[in-house]
CSV table of C-alpha atoms and ligand atoms in Angstrom, one decimal:
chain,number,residue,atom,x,y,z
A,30,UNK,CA,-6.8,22.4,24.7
A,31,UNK,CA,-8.3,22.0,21.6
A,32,UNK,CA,-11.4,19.7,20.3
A,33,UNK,CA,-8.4,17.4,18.9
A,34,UNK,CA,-6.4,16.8,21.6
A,35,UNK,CA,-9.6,17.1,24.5
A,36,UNK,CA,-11.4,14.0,23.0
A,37,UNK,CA,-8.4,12.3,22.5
A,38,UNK,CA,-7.7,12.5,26.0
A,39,UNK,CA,-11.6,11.3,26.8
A,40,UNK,CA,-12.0,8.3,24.2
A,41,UNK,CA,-8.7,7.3,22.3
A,42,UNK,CA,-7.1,4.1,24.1
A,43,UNK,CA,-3.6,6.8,26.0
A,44,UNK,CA,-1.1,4.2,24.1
A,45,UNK,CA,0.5,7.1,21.7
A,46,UNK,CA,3.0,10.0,23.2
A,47,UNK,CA,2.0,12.2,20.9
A,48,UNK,CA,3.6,15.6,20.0
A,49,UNK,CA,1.3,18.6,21.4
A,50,UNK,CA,0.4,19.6,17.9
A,51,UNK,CA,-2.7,18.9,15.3
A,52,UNK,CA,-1.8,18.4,11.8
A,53,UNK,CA,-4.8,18.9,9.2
A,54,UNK,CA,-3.4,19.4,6.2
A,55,UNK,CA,-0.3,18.4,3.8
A,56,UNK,CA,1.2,19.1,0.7
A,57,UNK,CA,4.6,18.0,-0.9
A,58,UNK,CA,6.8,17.6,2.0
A,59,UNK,CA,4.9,20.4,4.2
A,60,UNK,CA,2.4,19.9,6.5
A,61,UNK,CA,0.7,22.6,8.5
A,62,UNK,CA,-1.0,22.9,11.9
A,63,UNK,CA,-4.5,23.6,13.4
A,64,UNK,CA,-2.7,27.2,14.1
A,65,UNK,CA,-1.8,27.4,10.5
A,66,UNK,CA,2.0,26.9,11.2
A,67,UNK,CA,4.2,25.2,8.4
A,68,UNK,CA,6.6,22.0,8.7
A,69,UNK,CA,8.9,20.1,6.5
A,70,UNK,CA,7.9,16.7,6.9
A,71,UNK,CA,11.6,14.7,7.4
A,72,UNK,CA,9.5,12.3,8.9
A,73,UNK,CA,6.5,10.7,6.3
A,74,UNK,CA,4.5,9.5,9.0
A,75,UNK,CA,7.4,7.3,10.0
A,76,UNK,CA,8.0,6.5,6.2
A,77,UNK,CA,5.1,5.9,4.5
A,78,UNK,CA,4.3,9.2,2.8
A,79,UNK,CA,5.7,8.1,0.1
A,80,UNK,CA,4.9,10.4,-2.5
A,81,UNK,CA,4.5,13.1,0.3
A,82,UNK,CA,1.0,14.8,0.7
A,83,UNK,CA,-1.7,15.5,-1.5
A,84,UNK,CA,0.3,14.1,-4.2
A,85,UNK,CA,-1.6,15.1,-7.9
A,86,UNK,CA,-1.3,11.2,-9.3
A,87,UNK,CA,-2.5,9.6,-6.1
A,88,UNK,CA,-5.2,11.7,-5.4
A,89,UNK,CA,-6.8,11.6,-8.7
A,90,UNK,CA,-5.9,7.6,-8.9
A,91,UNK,CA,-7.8,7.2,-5.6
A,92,UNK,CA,-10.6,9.5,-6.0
A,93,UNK,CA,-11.4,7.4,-9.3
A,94,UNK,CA,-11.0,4.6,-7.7
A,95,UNK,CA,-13.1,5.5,-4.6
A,96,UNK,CA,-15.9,6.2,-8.0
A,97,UNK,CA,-15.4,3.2,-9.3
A,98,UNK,CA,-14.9,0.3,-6.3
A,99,UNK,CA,-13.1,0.3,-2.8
A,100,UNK,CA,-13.5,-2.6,-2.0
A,101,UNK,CA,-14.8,-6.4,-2.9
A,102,UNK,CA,-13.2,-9.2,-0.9
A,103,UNK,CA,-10.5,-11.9,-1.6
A,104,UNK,CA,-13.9,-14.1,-2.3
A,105,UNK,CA,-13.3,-12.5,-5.7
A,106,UNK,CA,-11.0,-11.4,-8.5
A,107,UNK,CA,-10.5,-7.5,-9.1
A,108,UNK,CA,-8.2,-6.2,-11.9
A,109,UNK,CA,-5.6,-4.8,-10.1
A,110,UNK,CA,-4.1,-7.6,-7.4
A,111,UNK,CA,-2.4,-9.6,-9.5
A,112,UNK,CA,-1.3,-6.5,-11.4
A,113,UNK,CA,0.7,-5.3,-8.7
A,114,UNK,CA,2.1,-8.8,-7.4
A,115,UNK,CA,3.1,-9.2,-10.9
A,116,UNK,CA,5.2,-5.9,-10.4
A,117,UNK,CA,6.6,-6.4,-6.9
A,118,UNK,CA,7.4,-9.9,-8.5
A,119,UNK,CA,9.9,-8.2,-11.3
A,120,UNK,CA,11.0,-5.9,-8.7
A,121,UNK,CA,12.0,-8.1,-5.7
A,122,UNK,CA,12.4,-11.6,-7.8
A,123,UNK,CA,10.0,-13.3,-5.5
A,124,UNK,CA,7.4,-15.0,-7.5
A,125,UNK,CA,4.3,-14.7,-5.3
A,126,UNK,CA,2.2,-11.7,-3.4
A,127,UNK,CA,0.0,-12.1,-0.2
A,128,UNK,CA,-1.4,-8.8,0.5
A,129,UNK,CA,-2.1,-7.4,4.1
A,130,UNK,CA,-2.5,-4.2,5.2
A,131,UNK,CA,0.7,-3.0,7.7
A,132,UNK,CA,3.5,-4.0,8.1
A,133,UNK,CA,3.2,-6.6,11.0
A,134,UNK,CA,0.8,-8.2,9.4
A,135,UNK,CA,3.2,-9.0,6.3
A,136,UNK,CA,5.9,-10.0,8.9
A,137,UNK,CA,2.8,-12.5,10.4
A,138,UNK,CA,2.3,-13.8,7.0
A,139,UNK,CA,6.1,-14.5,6.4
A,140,UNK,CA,6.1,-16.3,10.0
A,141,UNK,CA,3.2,-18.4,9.0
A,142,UNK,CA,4.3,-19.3,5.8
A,143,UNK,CA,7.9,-20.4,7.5
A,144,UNK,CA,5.8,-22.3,9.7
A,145,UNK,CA,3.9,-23.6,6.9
A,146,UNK,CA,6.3,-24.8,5.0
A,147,UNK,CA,8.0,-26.8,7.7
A,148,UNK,CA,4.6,-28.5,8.7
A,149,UNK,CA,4.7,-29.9,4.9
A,150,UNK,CA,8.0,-31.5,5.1
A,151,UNK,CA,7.0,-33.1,8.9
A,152,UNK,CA,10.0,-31.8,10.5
A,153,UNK,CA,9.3,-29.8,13.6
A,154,UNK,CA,11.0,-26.5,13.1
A,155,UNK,CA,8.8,-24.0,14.9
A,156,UNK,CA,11.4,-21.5,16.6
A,157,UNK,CA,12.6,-18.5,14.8
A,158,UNK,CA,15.8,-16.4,15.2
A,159,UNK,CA,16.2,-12.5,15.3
A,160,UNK,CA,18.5,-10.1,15.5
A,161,UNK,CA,19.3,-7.7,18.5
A,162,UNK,CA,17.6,-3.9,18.3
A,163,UNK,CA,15.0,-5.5,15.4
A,164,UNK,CA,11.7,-4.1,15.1
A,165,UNK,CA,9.4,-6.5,12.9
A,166,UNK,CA,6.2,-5.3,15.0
A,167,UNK,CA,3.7,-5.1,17.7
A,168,UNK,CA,1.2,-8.1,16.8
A,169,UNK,CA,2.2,-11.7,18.4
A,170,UNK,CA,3.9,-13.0,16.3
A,171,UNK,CA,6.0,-10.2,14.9
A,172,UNK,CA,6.7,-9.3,18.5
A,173,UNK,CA,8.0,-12.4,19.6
A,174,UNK,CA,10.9,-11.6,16.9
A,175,UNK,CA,10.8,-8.1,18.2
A,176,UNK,CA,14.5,-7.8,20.7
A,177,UNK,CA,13.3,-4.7,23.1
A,178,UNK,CA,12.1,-6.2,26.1
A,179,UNK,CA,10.0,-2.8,26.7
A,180,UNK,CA,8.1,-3.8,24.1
A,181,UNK,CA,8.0,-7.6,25.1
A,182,UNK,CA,7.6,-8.3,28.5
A,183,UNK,CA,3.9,-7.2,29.0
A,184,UNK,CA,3.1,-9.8,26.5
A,185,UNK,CA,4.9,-12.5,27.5
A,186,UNK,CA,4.9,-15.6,27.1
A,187,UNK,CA,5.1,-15.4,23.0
A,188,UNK,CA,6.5,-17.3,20.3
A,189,UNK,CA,10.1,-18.8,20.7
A,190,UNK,CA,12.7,-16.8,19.3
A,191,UNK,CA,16.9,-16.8,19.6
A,192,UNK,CA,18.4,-13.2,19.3
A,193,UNK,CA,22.2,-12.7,18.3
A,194,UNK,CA,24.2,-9.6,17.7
A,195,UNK,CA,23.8,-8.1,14.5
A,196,UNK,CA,27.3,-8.3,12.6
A,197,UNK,CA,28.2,-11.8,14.6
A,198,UNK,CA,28.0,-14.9,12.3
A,199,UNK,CA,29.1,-17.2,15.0
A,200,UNK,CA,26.5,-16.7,17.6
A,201,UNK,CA,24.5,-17.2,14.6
A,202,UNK,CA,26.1,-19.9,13.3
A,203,UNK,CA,25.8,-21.8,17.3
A,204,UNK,CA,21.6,-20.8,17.4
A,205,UNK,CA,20.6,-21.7,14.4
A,206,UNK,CA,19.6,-25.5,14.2
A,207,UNK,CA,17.4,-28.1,12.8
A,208,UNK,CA,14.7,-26.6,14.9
A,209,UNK,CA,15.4,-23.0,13.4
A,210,UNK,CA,11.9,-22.6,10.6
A,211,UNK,CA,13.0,-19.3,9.7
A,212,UNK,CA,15.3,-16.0,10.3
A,213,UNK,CA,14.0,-12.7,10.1
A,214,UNK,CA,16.3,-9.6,9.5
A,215,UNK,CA,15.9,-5.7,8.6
A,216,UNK,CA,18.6,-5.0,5.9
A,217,UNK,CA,18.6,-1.7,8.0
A,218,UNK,CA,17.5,-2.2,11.4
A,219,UNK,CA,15.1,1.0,11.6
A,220,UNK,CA,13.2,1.5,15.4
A,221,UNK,CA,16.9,0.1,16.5
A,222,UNK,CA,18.6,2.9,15.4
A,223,UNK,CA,19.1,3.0,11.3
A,224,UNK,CA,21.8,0.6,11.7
A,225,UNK,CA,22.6,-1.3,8.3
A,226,UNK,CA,23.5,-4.8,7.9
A,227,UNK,CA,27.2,-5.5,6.5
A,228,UNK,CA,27.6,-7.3,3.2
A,229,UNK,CA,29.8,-9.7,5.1
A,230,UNK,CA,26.9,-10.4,7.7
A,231,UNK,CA,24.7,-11.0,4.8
A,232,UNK,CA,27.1,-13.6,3.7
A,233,UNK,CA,26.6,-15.4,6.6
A,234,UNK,CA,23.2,-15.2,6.5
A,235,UNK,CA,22.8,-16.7,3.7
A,236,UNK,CA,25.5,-19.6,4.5
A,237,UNK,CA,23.9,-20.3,7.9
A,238,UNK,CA,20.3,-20.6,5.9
A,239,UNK,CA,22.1,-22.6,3.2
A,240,UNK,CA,23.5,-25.5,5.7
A,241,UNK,CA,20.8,-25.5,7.9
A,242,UNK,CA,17.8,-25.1,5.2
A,243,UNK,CA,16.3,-22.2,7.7
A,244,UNK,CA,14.5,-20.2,5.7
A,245,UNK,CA,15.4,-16.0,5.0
A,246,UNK,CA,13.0,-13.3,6.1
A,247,UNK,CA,13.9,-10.1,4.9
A,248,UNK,CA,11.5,-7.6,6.6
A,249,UNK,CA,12.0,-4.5,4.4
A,250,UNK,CA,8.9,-3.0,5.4
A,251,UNK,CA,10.7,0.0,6.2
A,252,UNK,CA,13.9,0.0,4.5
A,253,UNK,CA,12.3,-1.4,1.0
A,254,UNK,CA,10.6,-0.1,-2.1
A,255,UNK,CA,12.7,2.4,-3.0
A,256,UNK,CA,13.9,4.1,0.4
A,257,UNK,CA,17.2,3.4,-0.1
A,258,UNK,CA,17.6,4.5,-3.7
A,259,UNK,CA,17.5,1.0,-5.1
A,260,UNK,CA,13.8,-1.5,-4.7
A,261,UNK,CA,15.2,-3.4,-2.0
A,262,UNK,CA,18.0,-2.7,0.3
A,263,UNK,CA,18.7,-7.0,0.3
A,264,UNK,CA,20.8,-6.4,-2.8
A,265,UNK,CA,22.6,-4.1,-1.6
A,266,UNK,CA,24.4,-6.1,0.7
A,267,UNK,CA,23.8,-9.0,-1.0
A,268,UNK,CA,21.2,-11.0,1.4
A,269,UNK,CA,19.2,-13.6,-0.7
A,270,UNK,CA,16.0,-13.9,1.2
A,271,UNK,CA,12.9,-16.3,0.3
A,272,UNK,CA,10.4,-14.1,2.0
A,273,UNK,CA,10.2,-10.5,2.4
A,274,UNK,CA,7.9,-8.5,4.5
A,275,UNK,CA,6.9,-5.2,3.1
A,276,UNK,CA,4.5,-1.7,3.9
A,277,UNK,CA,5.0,1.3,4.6
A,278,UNK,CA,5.9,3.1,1.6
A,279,UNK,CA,3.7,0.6,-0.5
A,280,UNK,CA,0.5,3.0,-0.3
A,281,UNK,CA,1.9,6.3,-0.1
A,282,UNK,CA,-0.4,6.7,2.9
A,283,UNK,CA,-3.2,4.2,2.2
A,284,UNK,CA,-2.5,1.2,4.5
A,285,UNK,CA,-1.0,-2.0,2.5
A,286,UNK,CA,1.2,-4.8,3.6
A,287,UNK,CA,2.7,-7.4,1.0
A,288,UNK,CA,4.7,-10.7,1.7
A,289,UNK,CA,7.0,-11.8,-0.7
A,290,UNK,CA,7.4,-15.7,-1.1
A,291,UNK,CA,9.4,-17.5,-3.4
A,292,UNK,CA,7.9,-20.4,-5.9
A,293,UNK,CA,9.3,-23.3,-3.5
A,294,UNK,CA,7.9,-21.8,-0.5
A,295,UNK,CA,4.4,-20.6,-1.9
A,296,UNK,CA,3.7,-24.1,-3.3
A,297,UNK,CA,3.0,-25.6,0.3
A,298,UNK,CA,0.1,-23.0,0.9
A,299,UNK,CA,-3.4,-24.6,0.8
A,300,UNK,CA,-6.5,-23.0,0.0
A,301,UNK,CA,-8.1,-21.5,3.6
A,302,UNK,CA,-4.5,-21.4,5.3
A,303,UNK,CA,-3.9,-17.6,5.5
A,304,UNK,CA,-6.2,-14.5,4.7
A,305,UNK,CA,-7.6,-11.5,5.5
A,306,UNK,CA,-10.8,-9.4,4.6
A,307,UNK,CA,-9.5,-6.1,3.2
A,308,UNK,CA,-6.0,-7.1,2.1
A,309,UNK,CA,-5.0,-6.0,-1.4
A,310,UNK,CA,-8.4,-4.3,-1.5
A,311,UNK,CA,-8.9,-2.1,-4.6
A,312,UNK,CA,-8.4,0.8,-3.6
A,313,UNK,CA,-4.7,0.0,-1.6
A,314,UNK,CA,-4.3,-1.8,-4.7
A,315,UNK,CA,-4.5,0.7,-6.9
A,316,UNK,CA,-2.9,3.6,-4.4
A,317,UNK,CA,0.4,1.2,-4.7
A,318,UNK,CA,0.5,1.0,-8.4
A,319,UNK,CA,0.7,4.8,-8.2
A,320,UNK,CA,3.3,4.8,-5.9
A,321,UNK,CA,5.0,1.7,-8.7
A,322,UNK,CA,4.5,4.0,-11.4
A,323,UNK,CA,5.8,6.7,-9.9
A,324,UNK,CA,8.9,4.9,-8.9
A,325,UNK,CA,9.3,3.5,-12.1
A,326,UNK,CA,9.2,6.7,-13.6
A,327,UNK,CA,12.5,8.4,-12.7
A,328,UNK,CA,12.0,8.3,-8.7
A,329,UNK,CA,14.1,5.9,-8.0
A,330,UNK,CA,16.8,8.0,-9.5
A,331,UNK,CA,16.0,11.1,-7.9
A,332,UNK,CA,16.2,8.8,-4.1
A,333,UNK,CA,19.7,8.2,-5.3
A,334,UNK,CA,20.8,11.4,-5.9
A,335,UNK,CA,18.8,13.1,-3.1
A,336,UNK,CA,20.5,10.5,-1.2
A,337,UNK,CA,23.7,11.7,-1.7
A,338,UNK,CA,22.7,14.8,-1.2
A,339,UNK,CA,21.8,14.3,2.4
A,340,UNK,CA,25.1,12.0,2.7
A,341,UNK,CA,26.9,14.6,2.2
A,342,UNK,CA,25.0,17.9,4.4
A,343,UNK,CA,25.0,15.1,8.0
A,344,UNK,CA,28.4,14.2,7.2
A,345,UNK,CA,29.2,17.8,7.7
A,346,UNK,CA,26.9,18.3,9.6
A,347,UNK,CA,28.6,15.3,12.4
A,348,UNK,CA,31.8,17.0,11.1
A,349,UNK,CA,30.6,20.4,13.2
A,350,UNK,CA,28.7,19.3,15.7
A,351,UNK,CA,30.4,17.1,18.3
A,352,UNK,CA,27.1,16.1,19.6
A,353,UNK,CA,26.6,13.9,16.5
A,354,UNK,CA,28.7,10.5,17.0
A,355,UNK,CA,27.9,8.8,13.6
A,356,UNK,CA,25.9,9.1,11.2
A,357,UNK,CA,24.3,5.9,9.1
A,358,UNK,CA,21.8,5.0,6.5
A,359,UNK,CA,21.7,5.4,2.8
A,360,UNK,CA,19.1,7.2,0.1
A,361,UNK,CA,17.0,8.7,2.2
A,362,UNK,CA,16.8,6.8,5.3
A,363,UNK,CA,18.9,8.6,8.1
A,364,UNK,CA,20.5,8.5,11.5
A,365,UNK,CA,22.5,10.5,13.4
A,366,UNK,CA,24.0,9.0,16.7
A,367,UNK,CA,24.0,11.7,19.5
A,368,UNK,CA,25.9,11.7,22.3
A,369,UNK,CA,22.7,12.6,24.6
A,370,UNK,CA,19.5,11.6,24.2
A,371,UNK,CA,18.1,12.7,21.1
A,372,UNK,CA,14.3,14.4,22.3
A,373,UNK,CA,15.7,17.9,22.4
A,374,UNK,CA,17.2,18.3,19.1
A,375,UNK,CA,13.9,16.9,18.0
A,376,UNK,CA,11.9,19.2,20.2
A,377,UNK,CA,13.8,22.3,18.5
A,378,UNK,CA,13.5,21.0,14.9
A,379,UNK,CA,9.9,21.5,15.7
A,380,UNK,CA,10.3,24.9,17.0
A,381,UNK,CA,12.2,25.2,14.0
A,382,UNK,CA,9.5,23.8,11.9
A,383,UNK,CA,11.2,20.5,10.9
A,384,UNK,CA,9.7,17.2,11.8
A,385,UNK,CA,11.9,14.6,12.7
A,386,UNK,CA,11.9,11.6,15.2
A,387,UNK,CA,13.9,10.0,17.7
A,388,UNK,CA,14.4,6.2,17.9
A,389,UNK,CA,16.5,4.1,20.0
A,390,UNK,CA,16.9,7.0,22.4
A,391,UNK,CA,19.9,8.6,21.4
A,392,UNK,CA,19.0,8.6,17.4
A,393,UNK,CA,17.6,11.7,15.0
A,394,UNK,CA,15.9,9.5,12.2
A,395,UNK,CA,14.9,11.3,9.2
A,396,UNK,CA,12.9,9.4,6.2
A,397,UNK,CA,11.4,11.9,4.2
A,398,UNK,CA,9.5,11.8,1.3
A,399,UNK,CA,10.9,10.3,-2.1
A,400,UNK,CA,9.9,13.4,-3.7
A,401,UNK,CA,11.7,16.3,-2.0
A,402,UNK,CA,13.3,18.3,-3.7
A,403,UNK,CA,17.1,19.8,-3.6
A,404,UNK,CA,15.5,23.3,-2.3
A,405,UNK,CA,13.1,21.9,0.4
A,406,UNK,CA,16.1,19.6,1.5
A,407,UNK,CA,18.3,22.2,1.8
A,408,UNK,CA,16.5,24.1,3.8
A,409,UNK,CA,15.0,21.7,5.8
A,410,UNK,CA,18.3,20.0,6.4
A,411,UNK,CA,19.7,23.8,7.4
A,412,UNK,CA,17.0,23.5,10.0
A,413,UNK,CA,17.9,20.3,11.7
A,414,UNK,CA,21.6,21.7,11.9
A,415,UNK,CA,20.4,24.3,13.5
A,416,UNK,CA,18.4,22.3,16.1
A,417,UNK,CA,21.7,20.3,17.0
A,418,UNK,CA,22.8,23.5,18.1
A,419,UNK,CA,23.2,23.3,22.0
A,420,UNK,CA,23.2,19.4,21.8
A,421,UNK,CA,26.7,19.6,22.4
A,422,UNK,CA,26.0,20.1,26.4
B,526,PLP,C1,11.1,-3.0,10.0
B,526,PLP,C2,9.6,-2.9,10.4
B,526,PLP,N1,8.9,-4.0,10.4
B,526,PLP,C3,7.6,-4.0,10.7
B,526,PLP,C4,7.0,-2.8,11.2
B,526,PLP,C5,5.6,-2.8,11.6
B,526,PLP,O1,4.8,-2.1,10.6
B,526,PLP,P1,3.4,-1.6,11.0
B,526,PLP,O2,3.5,-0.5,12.0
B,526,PLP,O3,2.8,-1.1,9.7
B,526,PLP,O4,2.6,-2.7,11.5
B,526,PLP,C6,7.8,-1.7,11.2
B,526,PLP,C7,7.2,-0.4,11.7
B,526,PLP,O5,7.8,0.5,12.1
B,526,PLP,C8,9.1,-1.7,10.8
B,526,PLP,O6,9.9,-0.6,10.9
């Protein structure tokens, strides 16, 4: 065993399975081992690599920034907060930033607000409503709206919450009440499988939230900021939310969390009633404005087109294999549906140096990197189709 692995087992709290390798160093969308073997990285560190590794902007924006000031404090102003809440305003439409730094914590922000904003008007709407297979995650309050009892029931009792069927406006419709302060959705449901929402489901969304006055969480911490090929996978399908949770990608590796809040919403905020000691820190701060700039500088576009790309290789890929039942997603946020459970063909993609991940049991989800390129797709994508070799059993 090496030092790695031998004083993880000693001192590091057991809660991660990991995969029995070491990774010390990236670049692009390849990482390589402590025994010097090389992967494609399909995986981002479950899609927040962003930009990949080592990427030439971020470094040398951080390591200026690391010069310069890390961190100060929300006691103060730095230059480069409202800079970036003034850009994920433009991009998402939702006047006001809080800044955090993961994504449960943005989803606890968007709770709190909801909660918030319902203790202003005196009416006592405290329960929230969810969706079957969401993920929003693992902190209270973002696991009360979390469906997997797995991931629930050590924890009980939390916060109330009402599940329904993603796709079924009427058991929406008959939970949603005058209680309801808020729902919370994934535009793609992403630990539950990469299952997008239809635009017809949004529709009802927004209806239900319209009559009732519940409020619209959209957590796109995993499906937003470009992922998709567009800034936020809500327009896609149409879902007009007035919060937003978001992560992940944000930092292209440094850890930031962001809610979104509309004008009507942020205006019942007081002074003292959320915060947090590093969030929107300088240097995550400035890490996500290289990861803005990048996207606003042709990205975006390449996510489209490398989406379609990998639209096309796992349709034929689920074309060959009868292992592979559906396949779902869009840009570059991918699953394919096996018949089995989907830890082997994840097991071989490592042999076959490809990283990938398996989520609701039966899923291969792939998020790579914004930036991969045709080649590095095309062969890493040839190795995953290899690796669903022999899933067919
Ligand atoms: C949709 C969604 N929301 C929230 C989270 C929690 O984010 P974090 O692990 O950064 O706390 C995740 C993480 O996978 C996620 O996929």
């Amino acid at each position: 065993m090496d030092d790695a692995k031998a004083l993880d087992a000693r001192h590091v709290l057991q809660t991660y399975r990991r995969h029995p390798i070491t990774l010390v160093r990236g670049e692009g969308v390849r990482l390589w081992d402590s025994d010097g073997r090389e992967y494609f990285d399909l995986l981002s560190g479950i899609g927040v690599a962003s930009l990949g590794h080592a990427h030439a902007a971020l470094t040398a924006a951080l390591t200026e920034q690391a010069g310069t000031l890390i961190h100060t404090s929300n006691l103060f102003y730095h230059p480069l907060q409202g800079q970036l809440a003034e850009r994920l305003s433009t991009l998402s439409g939702l006047q006001r930033a809080f800044f955090c730094n993961s994504g449960t914590e943005a989803v606890e922000a968007c709770l709190k607000l909801a909660r918030r904003y319902w203790y202003q008007s005196g009416e006592e709407r405290t329960e929230f409503v969810a969706l079957n297979q969401s993920f929003h995650g693992r902190t209270f309050g973002a696991l009360s709206v979390t469906s997997e009892p797995k991931y629930r029931e050590p924890f009980a009792p939390l916060l109330t919450a009402q599940f329904v069927p993603p796709g079924d406006g009427e058991a929406l419709a008959s939970v949603v009440s005058r209680r309801t302060a808020a729902i919370i959705v994934e535009p793609i449901q992403g630990e539950g499988g990469v299952r997008p929402l239809t635009p017809e489901f949004a529709a009802a969304l927004n209806e239900t939230c319209q009559q009732t006055g519940a409020l619209l969480i959209a957590d796109e911490v995993q499906s937003g900021l470009g992922r998709t090929g567009v800034p936020f996978y809500s327009s896609t399908i149409g879902l007009k939310p007035r919060l937003m949770a978001l992560g992940k990608a944000l930092g292209g590796g440094v850890p930031i969390g962001a809610a979104l809040i509309d004008e009507e919403v942020a205006q019942r905020i007081a002074y003292g009633d959320h915060g947090t000691t590093y969030g929107g820190n300088p240097l995550a701060c400035r890490a996500a404005l290289c990861v803005m700039d990048e996207l606003a500088g042709g990205l975006m576009s390449h996510i489209e087109r490398m989406g379609r790309l990998f639209e096309s290789r796992l349709g034929a890929m689920a074309a060959k294999h009868s292992a592979v039942t559906e396949v779902r997603g869009a840009g570059l946020m991918w699953g394919l549906e096996l018949k089995t459970d989907a830890a082997p063909v994840v097991a071989r993609g490592f042999e076959r140096g490809v990283i990938l991940n398996r989520t609701a049991g039966s899923v291969v989800r792939l998020l790579p990197p914004f930036v991969i390129s045709e080649a590095d797709a095309t062969d890493a994508l040839a190795r995953l189709d290899l690796a669903l070799e022999g899933a067919e059993g």
